[in-house]
Coordinates of C-alpha atoms in Angstrom, one line a residue:
Chain A
M117 CA 100.3 97.8 117.6
T118 CA 99.1 95.2 114.8
L119 CA 96.3 96.6 113.6
R120 CA 93.9 93.6 112.7
L121 CA 90.1 93.5 111.8
G122 CA 88.3 90.8 111.4
R123 CA 90.4 87.5 110.1
H124 CA 93.4 89.9 108.7
S125 CA 96.0 91.1 109.8
F126 CA 98.2 94.5 109.9
A127 CA 101.8 95.6 110.4
D128 CA 102.4 98.7 112.6
D129 CA 103.5 100.6 109.5
A130 CA 101.3 99.6 107.2
T131 CA 98.8 102.0 104.8
L132 CA 95.1 100.9 104.0
V133 CA 92.9 101.9 100.8
M134 CA 88.8 101.8 102.6
A135 CA 87.1 101.3 98.5
I136 CA 83.6 102.2 99.1
V137 CA 80.9 100.1 98.4
N138 CA 77.3 101.7 97.8
R139 CA 74.7 99.2 97.7
T140 CA 72.6 102.4 97.3
P141 CA 71.1 103.8 94.7
D142 CA 71.3 107.2 95.5
S143 CA 74.6 107.7 96.9
F144 CA 75.5 111.0 96.1
Y145 CA 79.1 110.4 94.3
D146 CA 78.4 107.1 91.7
R147 CA 73.8 107.6 91.5
G148 CA 73.3 104.2 91.3
A149 CA 75.9 103.1 90.0
T150 CA 76.4 99.5 91.3
W151 CA 73.2 99.5 93.2
A152 CA 72.6 96.2 91.7
E153 CA 73.8 93.4 93.7
D154 CA 75.9 92.5 90.5
K155 CA 76.9 95.9 89.3
A156 CA 78.1 96.0 93.3
F157 CA 80.7 92.5 92.8
E158 CA 82.3 93.7 89.8
R159 CA 83.2 97.0 91.8
V160 CA 84.4 94.5 94.5
A161 CA 85.9 93.0 92.5
T162 CA 87.5 96.2 90.9
V163 CA 88.9 97.5 93.4
V164 CA 90.6 94.2 95.0
A165 CA 92.2 94.0 91.0
Q166 CA 93.2 98.1 91.9
G167 CA 95.3 97.1 95.4
A168 CA 92.2 97.8 97.7
E169 CA 92.4 96.5 101.8
V170 CA 90.0 96.7 102.6
V171 CA 86.1 97.2 100.9
D172 CA 83.0 99.2 102.8
I173 CA 80.0 97.8 101.7
G174 CA 76.9 100.2 102.8
G175 CA 73.3 99.9 102.2
I176 CA 72.2 103.5 102.7
K177 CA 73.4 106.7 101.8
A178 CA 74.8 108.5 105.2
A179 CA 72.4 112.2 103.5
P180 CA 68.5 112.8 104.3
G181 CA 66.3 110.5 101.8
E182 CA 63.6 107.9 101.8
E183 CA 63.4 105.4 104.6
V184 CA 64.9 102.5 104.6
G185 CA 63.8 99.7 107.4
E186 CA 66.4 97.8 109.2
A187 CA 64.7 94.5 106.9
E188 CA 65.4 96.4 103.5
E189 CA 69.2 97.3 105.1
R190 CA 69.7 93.7 105.6
S191 CA 69.2 92.6 102.9
R192 CA 70.7 95.3 100.8
V193 CA 73.8 94.0 102.5
V194 CA 74.4 90.7 104.2
D195 CA 74.1 88.3 100.8
L196 CA 76.5 90.6 99.5
V197 CA 78.8 90.2 102.4
A198 CA 78.5 86.4 102.3
R199 CA 79.1 85.7 98.4
V200 CA 82.1 88.7 98.4
R201 CA 83.7 86.6 101.5
E202 CA 83.3 83.6 99.6
A203 CA 84.6 85.2 96.4
F204 CA 87.9 87.6 97.9
P205 CA 88.8 85.5 100.9
G206 CA 92.2 87.8 102.0
L207 CA 90.2 90.9 101.6
A208 CA 88.5 92.6 104.5
I209 CA 85.3 93.2 104.4
S210 CA 83.0 96.3 107.0
V211 CA 80.4 97.0 106.8
D212 CA 78.6 100.8 106.2
T213 CA 76.3 100.4 109.3
W214 CA 74.7 101.7 112.6
R215 CA 72.3 99.2 113.6
A216 CA 73.5 96.5 116.1
S217 CA 70.8 94.4 114.0
V218 CA 72.0 94.5 110.6
G219 CA 75.7 94.4 112.1
D220 CA 74.8 90.5 113.8
A221 CA 74.1 90.0 110.3
V222 CA 76.6 90.7 108.3
C223 CA 79.4 89.7 110.7
A224 CA 77.6 86.7 110.6
A225 CA 77.8 86.0 106.4
G226 CA 81.6 86.8 106.6
A227 CA 82.1 91.3 108.0
D228 CA 85.6 92.0 109.3
V229 CA 84.1 96.0 110.8
L230 CA 81.4 97.4 111.2
N231 CA 81.8 101.1 110.4
D232 CA 79.7 102.4 112.5
A233 CA 79.7 106.4 110.4
W234 CA 76.6 107.4 113.4
G235 CA 78.8 107.5 115.9
G236 CA 77.2 105.6 118.1
A237 CA 73.8 106.2 117.7
D238 CA 73.1 102.2 118.5
P239 CA 74.8 101.3 121.5
E240 CA 74.0 97.8 121.9
L241 CA 77.0 97.9 117.6
V242 CA 80.1 97.4 120.2
D243 CA 78.0 94.9 121.5
V244 CA 78.0 92.5 118.5
A245 CA 81.3 93.6 117.5
A246 CA 82.9 91.8 120.8
A247 CA 80.4 89.3 119.8
H248 CA 82.2 87.9 116.5
D249 CA 85.4 89.4 117.2
V250 CA 85.2 91.8 114.6
A251 CA 86.7 95.6 114.3
V252 CA 84.6 98.1 114.8
V253 CA 84.9 102.5 113.4
C254 CA 84.4 104.5 116.1
T255 CA 83.4 108.2 114.6
H256 CA 82.9 111.5 115.9
T257 CA 79.5 113.4 114.0
G258 CA 78.2 115.4 117.4
G259 CA 75.8 113.6 118.5
V260 CA 73.4 114.7 115.5
T261 CA 71.3 111.7 114.5
P262 CA 72.0 110.3 111.9
R263 CA 70.8 111.1 108.3
T264 CA 71.3 114.4 109.0
R265 CA 73.0 117.1 108.4
P266 CA 74.8 119.6 109.8
Y267 CA 72.9 122.6 111.2
R268 CA 74.6 125.7 113.5
I269 CA 76.7 123.1 114.9
E270 CA 79.2 125.3 116.6
Y271 CA 82.6 123.5 119.0
D272 CA 84.4 125.6 120.6
D273 CA 87.0 123.0 119.9
V274 CA 85.9 121.2 116.9
V275 CA 89.3 118.4 117.2
R276 CA 89.4 117.8 120.7
A277 CA 85.7 117.4 120.4
A278 CA 85.9 115.1 117.3
I279 CA 88.7 112.9 119.8
D280 CA 87.1 113.4 122.9
D281 CA 83.7 112.0 121.6
T282 CA 85.8 108.8 119.3
V283 CA 88.6 108.1 122.5
A284 CA 85.4 107.9 124.8
Y285 CA 83.5 105.1 122.1
A286 CA 86.9 103.3 121.8
E287 CA 87.0 103.0 125.3
R288 CA 83.7 101.8 125.6
A289 CA 83.8 99.6 122.5
V290 CA 86.5 97.7 124.7
A291 CA 85.1 97.6 127.4
A292 CA 81.8 95.7 125.9
G293 CA 85.0 93.2 124.7
V294 CA 86.2 94.7 121.9
A295 CA 89.8 94.1 121.4
R296 CA 91.9 96.4 122.3
E297 CA 94.1 96.1 117.7
S298 CA 90.8 96.3 116.8
V299 CA 89.3 99.3 117.3
V300 CA 89.6 102.0 115.1
I301 CA 88.8 106.4 115.8
D302 CA 87.0 108.4 112.4
P303 CA 86.6 112.0 112.9
A304 CA 84.0 112.2 110.4
H305 CA 84.9 115.1 107.9
D306 CA 82.1 116.8 106.8
F307 CA 79.3 114.8 109.9
G308 CA 78.5 117.2 112.2
K309 CA 80.7 119.2 110.8
N310 CA 81.1 122.7 108.2
T311 CA 83.5 122.9 105.7
F312 CA 86.1 125.3 108.4
H313 CA 85.7 122.3 111.0
S314 CA 86.3 119.8 108.4
L315 CA 89.3 121.7 107.2
E316 CA 90.7 122.1 110.9
V317 CA 90.1 118.6 111.6
T318 CA 92.2 117.9 107.9
R319 CA 94.7 120.0 109.2
R320 CA 95.1 118.9 113.2
L321 CA 95.1 115.2 112.2
G322 CA 97.7 114.7 114.1
E323 CA 96.5 115.6 117.6
M324 CA 94.3 112.4 116.3
V325 CA 96.8 110.0 115.5
A326 CA 98.8 110.8 118.7
T327 CA 96.4 109.6 120.9
G328 CA 97.7 105.9 119.7
W329 CA 94.7 104.4 118.4
P330 CA 94.1 103.8 113.9
V331 CA 93.1 106.7 112.3
L332 CA 90.7 106.2 109.4
V333 CA 89.9 109.2 107.7
S334 CA 86.7 109.0 104.8
L335 CA 87.9 112.2 102.4
S336 CA 86.4 111.4 99.1
N337 CA 84.6 113.9 96.8
K338 CA 82.7 115.4 99.8
D339 CA 81.5 118.6 100.5
F340 CA 84.4 119.9 101.9
V341 CA 85.8 119.6 99.2
G342 CA 83.8 120.8 97.1
E343 CA 83.4 124.5 98.9
T344 CA 86.7 124.9 99.9
L345 CA 86.8 124.2 95.6
D346 CA 83.5 125.4 94.1
L347 CA 83.6 122.4 92.6
P348 CA 81.0 120.5 91.5
V349 CA 80.9 116.5 92.8
G350 CA 83.0 115.0 89.9
Q351 CA 85.6 117.7 89.9
R352 CA 86.6 117.2 93.2
L353 CA 89.7 113.7 93.2
T354 CA 92.2 116.5 93.2
G355 CA 91.2 118.3 96.6
T356 CA 90.8 114.7 97.7
L357 CA 94.7 114.3 96.8
A358 CA 95.6 117.0 98.6
A359 CA 93.7 116.4 101.9
T360 CA 94.8 112.7 101.8
A361 CA 98.4 113.9 101.8
V362 CA 97.9 115.8 104.4
C363 CA 96.7 113.0 106.9
A364 CA 99.0 110.6 105.5
L365 CA 101.0 113.0 106.1
A366 CA 100.2 113.0 109.9
G367 CA 100.4 109.4 110.1
A368 CA 96.2 108.6 109.5
R369 CA 96.4 104.6 108.0
I370 CA 92.9 103.4 106.7
Y371 CA 91.7 106.1 103.8
R372 CA 88.4 105.3 103.1
V373 CA 87.8 105.7 99.1
H374 CA 86.1 106.0 95.8
E375 CA 89.1 106.3 93.5
V376 CA 91.8 103.2 95.3
V377 CA 94.8 103.7 93.0
E378 CA 95.4 107.7 93.0
T379 CA 94.8 107.3 96.7
R380 CA 97.8 104.7 97.0
Q381 CA 99.9 106.3 95.2
T382 CA 99.3 109.1 96.9
V383 CA 99.4 107.4 100.3
D384 CA 102.9 105.9 99.4
M385 CA 104.4 108.8 97.8
V386 CA 103.9 111.0 102.0
W387 CA 104.2 107.3 104.4
S388 CA 108.0 108.0 101.8
I389 CA 108.0 111.3 102.1
A390 CA 107.2 111.1 105.9
G391 CA 110.2 107.6 106.3
R392 CA 108.4 105.4 107.2
R393 CA 107.9 103.8 103.2
P394 CA 111.1 102.9 101.2
P395 CA 110.2 104.2 97.8
R396 CA 109.8 100.7 95.5
R397 CA 113.0 101.4 93.5
A398 CA 116.0 102.9 94.0
I399 CA 118.9 103.2 91.5
R400 CA 119.4 107.6 90.6
G401 CA 122.5 108.5 91.5
L402 CA 123.8 105.2 93.6
Q403 CA 124.7 103.0 90.3
Chain B
M287 CA 152.9 79.9 105.5
T288 CA 149.4 79.7 105.4
G289 CA 149.2 79.8 101.1
P290 CA 148.7 82.2 98.5
A291 CA 146.0 85.1 99.5
R292 CA 142.1 85.7 97.9
V293 CA 141.3 88.6 96.5
A294 CA 138.2 89.3 95.5
L295 CA 136.9 92.3 93.8
V296 CA 133.6 94.1 93.5
P297 CA 132.3 97.5 92.5
G298 CA 131.5 100.8 95.0
V299 CA 128.1 100.7 94.6
L300 CA 125.5 102.5 96.9
A301 CA 122.6 100.9 96.5
L302 CA 124.7 97.7 98.3
L303 CA 124.0 99.6 100.6
P304 CA 120.9 99.1 102.9
E305 CA 120.4 102.6 104.3
H306 CA 119.7 103.0 100.2
A307 CA 116.5 99.5 100.3
G308 CA 114.5 100.3 98.4
L309 CA 110.8 97.5 98.7
D310 CA 112.1 95.9 95.3
D311 CA 116.6 95.2 94.8
P312 CA 117.9 97.0 91.5
V313 CA 120.5 94.8 92.1
A314 CA 120.4 92.0 93.4
A315 CA 122.1 89.6 90.7
L316 CA 124.9 91.7 91.9
R317 CA 124.0 91.2 95.0
A318 CA 124.7 87.7 95.1
A319 CA 127.1 88.1 92.6
C320 CA 129.3 89.7 95.6
H321 CA 127.7 87.5 98.4
A322 CA 129.2 84.6 96.5
A323 CA 132.8 85.9 96.2
V324 CA 132.8 87.5 100.2
G325 CA 132.1 84.5 101.0
W326 CA 134.8 82.3 99.3
L327 CA 137.3 84.9 101.1
G328 CA 139.1 84.5 105.1
R329 CA 138.5 85.7 107.5
D330 CA 140.7 88.4 108.1
V331 CA 139.9 90.7 104.9
T332 CA 142.4 94.3 104.1
V333 CA 140.7 95.8 102.0
L334 CA 141.1 97.6 99.0
A335 CA 139.2 100.8 98.7
D336 CA 138.2 104.8 98.3
P337 CA 136.1 106.1 101.6
Q338 CA 132.7 105.1 99.4
G339 CA 134.3 101.9 98.9
A340 CA 135.4 100.9 102.2
R341 CA 131.9 101.9 103.0
V342 CA 130.3 99.1 101.0
A343 CA 132.8 96.7 101.4
A344 CA 132.2 96.9 105.7
H345 CA 128.9 95.9 104.9
L346 CA 129.9 93.2 102.7
L347 CA 132.4 91.9 105.2
G348 CA 129.5 91.5 107.7
A349 CA 126.6 90.8 105.6
V350 CA 128.6 87.6 104.7
G351 CA 130.2 84.5 106.7
R352 CA 133.5 83.8 105.3
E353 CA 135.7 81.2 107.1
G354 CA 139.4 79.7 107.1
D355 CA 143.1 81.4 106.9
A356 CA 143.9 82.4 103.5
P357 CA 144.8 85.2 103.4
S358 CA 142.1 87.7 102.1
Y359 CA 141.6 91.1 99.4
L360 CA 138.5 92.8 99.2
V361 CA 138.9 95.2 96.3
V362 CA 136.2 97.8 95.1
A363 CA 136.4 99.8 92.4
N364 CA 135.1 99.2 88.4
G365 CA 134.4 100.4 85.5
S366 CA 133.4 104.1 84.0
A367 CA 129.6 105.4 84.1
R368 CA 129.5 107.3 80.9
R369 CA 128.6 103.8 78.5
S370 CA 125.7 105.1 77.3
E371 CA 123.5 108.1 77.1
K372 CA 121.7 107.2 80.3
A373 CA 124.4 107.0 82.2
P374 CA 125.3 109.2 84.8
G375 CA 128.4 110.3 83.2
H376 CA 126.7 110.3 80.0
L377 CA 127.7 108.8 76.7
D378 CA 131.1 108.9 76.0
G379 CA 133.3 106.7 73.3
R380 CA 136.1 106.0 75.0
A381 CA 133.9 104.2 77.8
A382 CA 133.6 101.1 76.1
G383 CA 137.5 100.6 74.8
F384 CA 138.6 101.4 78.1
D385 CA 136.5 99.3 80.1
A386 CA 137.3 96.5 77.1
A387 CA 140.4 97.0 78.0
L388 CA 140.6 96.8 81.6
G389 CA 138.3 94.0 82.1
A390 CA 141.1 91.5 79.9
G391 CA 143.5 93.5 81.8
L392 CA 142.5 92.2 85.1
R393 CA 140.8 88.5 83.7
A394 CA 144.7 88.0 82.7
G395 CA 145.3 89.5 87.0
S396 CA 146.8 92.2 86.0
F397 CA 145.2 95.6 88.1
E398 CA 147.5 97.9 85.7
V399 CA 144.8 100.7 85.2
D400 CA 145.6 104.2 83.7
A401 CA 143.9 106.6 86.7
D402 CA 144.0 109.9 84.8
L403 CA 142.0 108.6 82.2
A404 CA 140.1 106.7 84.8
A405 CA 139.3 109.7 86.6
E406 CA 137.9 111.9 82.5
L407 CA 135.0 108.4 82.1
W408 CA 134.1 108.2 85.6
A409 CA 135.4 104.9 86.6
S410 CA 136.4 104.5 90.6
V411 CA 139.8 102.9 90.6
E412 CA 141.3 103.9 93.8
G413 CA 141.1 99.9 95.0
L414 CA 142.9 98.6 91.7
V415 CA 145.6 101.1 92.6
L416 CA 146.1 99.8 95.6
A417 CA 145.8 96.1 94.7
G418 CA 148.3 96.8 91.8
R419 CA 150.6 97.5 95.3
E420 CA 149.6 95.1 97.1
L421 CA 149.5 92.4 94.7
G422 CA 151.3 90.2 92.4
G423 CA 151.0 86.5 90.9
C424 CA 147.9 86.9 90.4
R425 CA 145.7 84.0 88.5
L426 CA 141.5 84.2 87.8
A427 CA 139.8 82.2 90.1
G428 CA 136.5 82.7 88.9
V429 CA 134.2 85.4 87.6
D430 CA 130.9 86.2 88.7
Y431 CA 129.6 89.4 87.4
D432 CA 130.7 91.2 84.2
D433 CA 127.6 94.1 83.3
D434 CA 126.8 97.4 82.9
P435 CA 122.6 97.4 83.5
F436 CA 122.4 101.6 84.6
G437 CA 125.0 102.5 81.7
V438 CA 128.0 101.6 84.6
Q439 CA 130.6 98.6 84.5
Y440 CA 130.6 96.3 86.7
W441 CA 132.4 93.0 88.0
V442 CA 132.5 91.0 89.8
M443 CA 136.0 88.7 89.9
R444 CA 138.6 86.2 91.8
W445 CA 141.8 86.1 91.8
T446 CA 145.1 84.2 94.2
C447 CA 147.8 85.5 94.0
E448 CA 151.3 85.2 95.5
S449 CA 151.6 87.8 97.3

């Protein structure tokens, strides 16, 4: 099925790199490097030049921390979305928020996707997506409260739970009026999951792809990579790309990342190995 | 009488086949030349080629529309694949001279070729041997391509032949 993110449509076999843009002073990876709006805008320009098809703008870091109210969240993201919309009309803009009111404001400013990383914590978010005819990302968090860390969460079958919850959320979005071709599911590595859970979700990602909903994976530099390899933030790129390759082989469509160039090369290589993308230019042995 | 035969020569380059298509075409100029030459042939075409060349011929004939009743032949052959250090067969110092002589003969309407030396130099010439037996009284009608972009000598040429 064609994937449509707001104003932008993508072919059935297209893979998309979604670059993370934090308008936060405290996100784990960049630690405030793009906190200033001008810095965040520069980051957008950089990732566009690197080939990202989507940016995911967020105003609140995922981990626990200083309370960020609705007004503050809006002030961080709405003007930036408007500025990016005007400067990059061909770019799909996603906003990472769980709040319907913030979603409404960013859609009015030009957003194409509401990336609900907290799995439907605000039930009205899908109504906002429907009203603006934008896409929604339906994530699995195991029902945790936004901005909390997982603590002793267990599942009978984490993949079954991820599929059941995200597909139910997807159907709820469609019932609310979101276009079927604009609904994406995300198992949400590390969210409501220990490292063993995230590894199993990665290993069995094909089961999520088999639902028919396009799958987004957000793997970039996360703790499950760090714990698996015993490496701190800043040394997790190789592990991230290994996980990216496994998800690409399974058929994930959207990759939410910090490193655009490395991810694009990994996904293209695996997509070609899988026979879904021709090589760029093949002449060896065929002269 | 339907007039003189039309004869075209193309190289048996497997990169011309659709199953080997990349996102970018490494043989775009060669492909365009092949299409032009094959499009000049009549509707009914006899292929003179080895088995791999026959696959390339079949693809080109299917890809290009043709008109007219002129007796037509599509010859698939190419020069040495040992023309440079990066060539598939590495560099053989005899390759340049072999190709120069063969190219000159082709321009003069002769398909004569030293098949033994051709084998040593990785030149695929079976189509030319067959053409030498089938065709005579040939005059060059055009050269669409003459280059060795990958260390392999390719020609795309056209002739009119009396028999």
